[in-house]
Short mmCIF file of C-alpha atoms in Angstrom, two decimals:
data_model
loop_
_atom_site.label_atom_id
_atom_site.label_comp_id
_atom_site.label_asym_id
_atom_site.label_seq_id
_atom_site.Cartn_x
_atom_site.Cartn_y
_atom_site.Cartn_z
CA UNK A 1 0.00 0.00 0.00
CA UNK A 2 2.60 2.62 1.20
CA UNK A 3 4.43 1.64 -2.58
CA UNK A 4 1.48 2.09 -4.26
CA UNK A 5 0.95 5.52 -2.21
CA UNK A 6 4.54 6.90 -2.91
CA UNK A 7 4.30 5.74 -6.34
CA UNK A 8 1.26 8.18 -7.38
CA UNK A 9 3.08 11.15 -5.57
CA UNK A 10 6.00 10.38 -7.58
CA UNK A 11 3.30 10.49 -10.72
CA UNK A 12 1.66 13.80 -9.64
CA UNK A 13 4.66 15.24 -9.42
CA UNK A 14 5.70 14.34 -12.73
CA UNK A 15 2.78 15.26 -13.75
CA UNK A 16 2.52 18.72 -11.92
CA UNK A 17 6.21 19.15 -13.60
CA UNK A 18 4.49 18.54 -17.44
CA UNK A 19 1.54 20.70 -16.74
CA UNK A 20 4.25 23.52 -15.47
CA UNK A 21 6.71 23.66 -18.53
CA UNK A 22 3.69 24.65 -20.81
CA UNK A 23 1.88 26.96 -18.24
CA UNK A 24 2.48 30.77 -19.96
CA UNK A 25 2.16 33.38 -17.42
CA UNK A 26 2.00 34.10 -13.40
CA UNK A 27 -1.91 33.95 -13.83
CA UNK A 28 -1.91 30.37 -15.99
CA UNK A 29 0.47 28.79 -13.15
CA UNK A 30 -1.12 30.18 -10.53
CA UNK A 31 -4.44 28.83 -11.26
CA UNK A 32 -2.51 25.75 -11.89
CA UNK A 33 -0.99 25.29 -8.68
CA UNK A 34 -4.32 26.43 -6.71
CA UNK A 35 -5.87 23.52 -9.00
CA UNK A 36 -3.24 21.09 -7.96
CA UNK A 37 -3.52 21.82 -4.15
CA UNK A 38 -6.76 21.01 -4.04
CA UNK A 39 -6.82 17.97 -6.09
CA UNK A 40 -3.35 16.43 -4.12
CA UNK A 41 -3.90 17.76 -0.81
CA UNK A 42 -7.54 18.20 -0.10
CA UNK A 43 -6.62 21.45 1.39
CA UNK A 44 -8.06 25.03 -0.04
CA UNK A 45 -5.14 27.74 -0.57
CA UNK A 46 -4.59 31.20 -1.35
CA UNK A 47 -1.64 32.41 -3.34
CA UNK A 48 0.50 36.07 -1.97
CA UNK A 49 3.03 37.39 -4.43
CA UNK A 50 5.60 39.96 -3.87
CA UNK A 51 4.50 43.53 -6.15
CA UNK A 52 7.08 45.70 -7.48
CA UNK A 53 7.87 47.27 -4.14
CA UNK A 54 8.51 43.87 -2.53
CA UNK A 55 5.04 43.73 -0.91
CA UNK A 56 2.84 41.17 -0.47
CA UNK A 57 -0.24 40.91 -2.44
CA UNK A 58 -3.07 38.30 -2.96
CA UNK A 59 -3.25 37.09 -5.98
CA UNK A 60 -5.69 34.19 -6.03
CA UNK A 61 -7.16 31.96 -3.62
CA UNK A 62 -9.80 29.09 -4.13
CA UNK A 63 -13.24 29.82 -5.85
CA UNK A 64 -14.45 29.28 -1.91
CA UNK A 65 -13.48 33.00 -1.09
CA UNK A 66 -11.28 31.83 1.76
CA UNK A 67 -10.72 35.51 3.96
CA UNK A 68 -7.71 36.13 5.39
CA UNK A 69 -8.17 37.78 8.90
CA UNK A 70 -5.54 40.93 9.94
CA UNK A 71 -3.68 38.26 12.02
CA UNK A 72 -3.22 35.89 9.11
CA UNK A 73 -1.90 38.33 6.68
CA UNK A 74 0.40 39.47 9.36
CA UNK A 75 1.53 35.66 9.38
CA UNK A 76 1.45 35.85 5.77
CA UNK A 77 4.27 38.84 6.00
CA UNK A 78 6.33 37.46 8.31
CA UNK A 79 6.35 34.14 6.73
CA UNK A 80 7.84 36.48 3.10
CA UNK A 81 10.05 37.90 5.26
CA UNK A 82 11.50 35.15 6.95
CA UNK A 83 11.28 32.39 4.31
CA UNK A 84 10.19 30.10 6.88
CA UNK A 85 6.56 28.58 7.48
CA UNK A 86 4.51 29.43 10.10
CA UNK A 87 0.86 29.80 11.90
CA UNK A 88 -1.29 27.15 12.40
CA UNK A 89 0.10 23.24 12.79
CA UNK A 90 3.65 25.14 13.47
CA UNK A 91 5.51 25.94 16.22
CA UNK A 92 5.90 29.38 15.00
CA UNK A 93 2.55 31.72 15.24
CA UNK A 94 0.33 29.00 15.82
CA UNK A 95 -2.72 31.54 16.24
CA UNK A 96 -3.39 31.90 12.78
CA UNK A 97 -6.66 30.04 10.41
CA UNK A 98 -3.82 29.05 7.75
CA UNK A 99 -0.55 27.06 7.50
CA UNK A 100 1.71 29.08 5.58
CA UNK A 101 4.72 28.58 3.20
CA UNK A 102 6.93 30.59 1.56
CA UNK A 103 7.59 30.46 -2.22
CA UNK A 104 11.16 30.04 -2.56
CA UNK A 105 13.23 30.73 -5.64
CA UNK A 106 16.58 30.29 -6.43
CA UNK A 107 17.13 33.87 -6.03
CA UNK A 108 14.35 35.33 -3.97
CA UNK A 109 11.45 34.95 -2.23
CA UNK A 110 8.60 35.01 -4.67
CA UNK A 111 5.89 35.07 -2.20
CA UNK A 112 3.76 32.89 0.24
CA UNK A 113 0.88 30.10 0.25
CA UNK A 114 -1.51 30.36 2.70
CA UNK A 115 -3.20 26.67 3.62
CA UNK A 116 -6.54 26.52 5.52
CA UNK A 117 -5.18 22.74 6.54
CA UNK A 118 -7.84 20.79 8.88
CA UNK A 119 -5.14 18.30 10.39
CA UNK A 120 -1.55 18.39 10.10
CA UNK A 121 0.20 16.91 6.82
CA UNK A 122 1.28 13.18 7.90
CA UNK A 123 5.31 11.96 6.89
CA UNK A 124 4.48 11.50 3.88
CA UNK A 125 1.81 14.24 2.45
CA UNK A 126 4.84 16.43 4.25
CA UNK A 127 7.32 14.85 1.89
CA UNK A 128 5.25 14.87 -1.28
CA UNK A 129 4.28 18.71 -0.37
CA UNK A 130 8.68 19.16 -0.12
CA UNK A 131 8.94 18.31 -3.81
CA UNK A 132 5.22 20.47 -4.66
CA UNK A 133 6.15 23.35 -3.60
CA UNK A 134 9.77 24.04 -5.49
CA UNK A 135 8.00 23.14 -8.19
CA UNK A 136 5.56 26.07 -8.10
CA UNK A 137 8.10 28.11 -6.46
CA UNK A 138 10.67 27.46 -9.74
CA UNK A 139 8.28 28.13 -12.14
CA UNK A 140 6.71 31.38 -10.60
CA UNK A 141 10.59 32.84 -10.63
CA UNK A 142 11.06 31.81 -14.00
CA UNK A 143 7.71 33.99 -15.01
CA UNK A 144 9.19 36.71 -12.84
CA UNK A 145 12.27 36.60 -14.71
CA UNK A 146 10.83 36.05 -18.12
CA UNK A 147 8.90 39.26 -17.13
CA UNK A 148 11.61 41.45 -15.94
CA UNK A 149 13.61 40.41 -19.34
CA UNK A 150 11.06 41.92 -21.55
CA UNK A 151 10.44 44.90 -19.84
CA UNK A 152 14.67 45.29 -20.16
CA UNK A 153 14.23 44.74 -23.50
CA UNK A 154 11.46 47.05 -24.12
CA UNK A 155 13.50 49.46 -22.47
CA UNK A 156 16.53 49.20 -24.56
CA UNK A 157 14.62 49.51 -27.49
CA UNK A 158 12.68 52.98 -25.93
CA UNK A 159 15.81 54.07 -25.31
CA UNK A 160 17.55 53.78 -28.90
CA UNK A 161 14.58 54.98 -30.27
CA UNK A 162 14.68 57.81 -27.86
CA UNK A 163 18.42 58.60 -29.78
CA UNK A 164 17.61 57.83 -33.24
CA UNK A 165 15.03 60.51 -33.03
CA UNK A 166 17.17 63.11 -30.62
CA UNK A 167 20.26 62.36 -32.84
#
């Protein structure tokens, strides 16, 4: 049984990495990942992004409407500025509604998923959720980074038409 069990975690996540490498856009893996959570986990999430001044900000959650109370986005911010997971099921801000993760990149923190978990993840929904999560978290940076590249580029290209037409 436990074979059988590790052996369609090891699918999902192959699966979850397929899905991913044609996913165009923060919004299109977003949804995806919210999707995914659900369907693996049996848990209802919300997704918090940094914005261009390093902020968090919401950015989806499940069709439910799950609210965030002052307290939890409070836990939501310290968990981005941290990079460590915290509120409820931790040992670290255990007040909160939501578990909460931070979406790390190889660069930077790209943000933080908020969990409204019922019972704490078991061994092995805690190992499975280990290999999730950099998944969504790799992707996400790579859209933040394909992003940033075009706006450079646009940018270069302003500015030399800027001096063709000064020139």
């Amino acid at each position: 049984m436990k074979i059988r069990v590790r052996e369609e975690r090891t699918h999902a996540l192959y699966q979850l990495a397929k899905e991913l490498t044609t996913a165009n856009g923060i919004p299109e893996v977003l949804d995806l990942a919210i999707r995914d959570i659900l369907k693996y986990f049996k848990v209802y999430s919300a997704i918090f992004l940094k914005d261009e001044t390093g902020k968090l900000e919401q950015k989806t959650r499940h069709q439910t409407e799950l609210i965030l109370s002052e307290n939890d986005l409070s836990i939501a911010d310290w968990t981005f500025r941290h990079s460590s997971k915290s509120g409820r099921f931790t040992e670290t801000l255990p007040s909160g509604n939501f578990t909460f993760y931070p979406l790390k990149g190889n660069i930077d923190n790209m943000g933080v998923v908020a969990l409204r978990q019922t019972k704490v993840f078991t061994q092995g929904e805690e190992q499975f959720w280990e290999g999730f999560l950099p998944q969504i978290s790799g992707k996400i940076e790579r859209e933040f980074l394909r992003d940033a590249a075009k706006n450079a580029y646009i940018l270069n290209e302003s500015d030399k038409l800027y001096k063709t037409l000064f020139n």
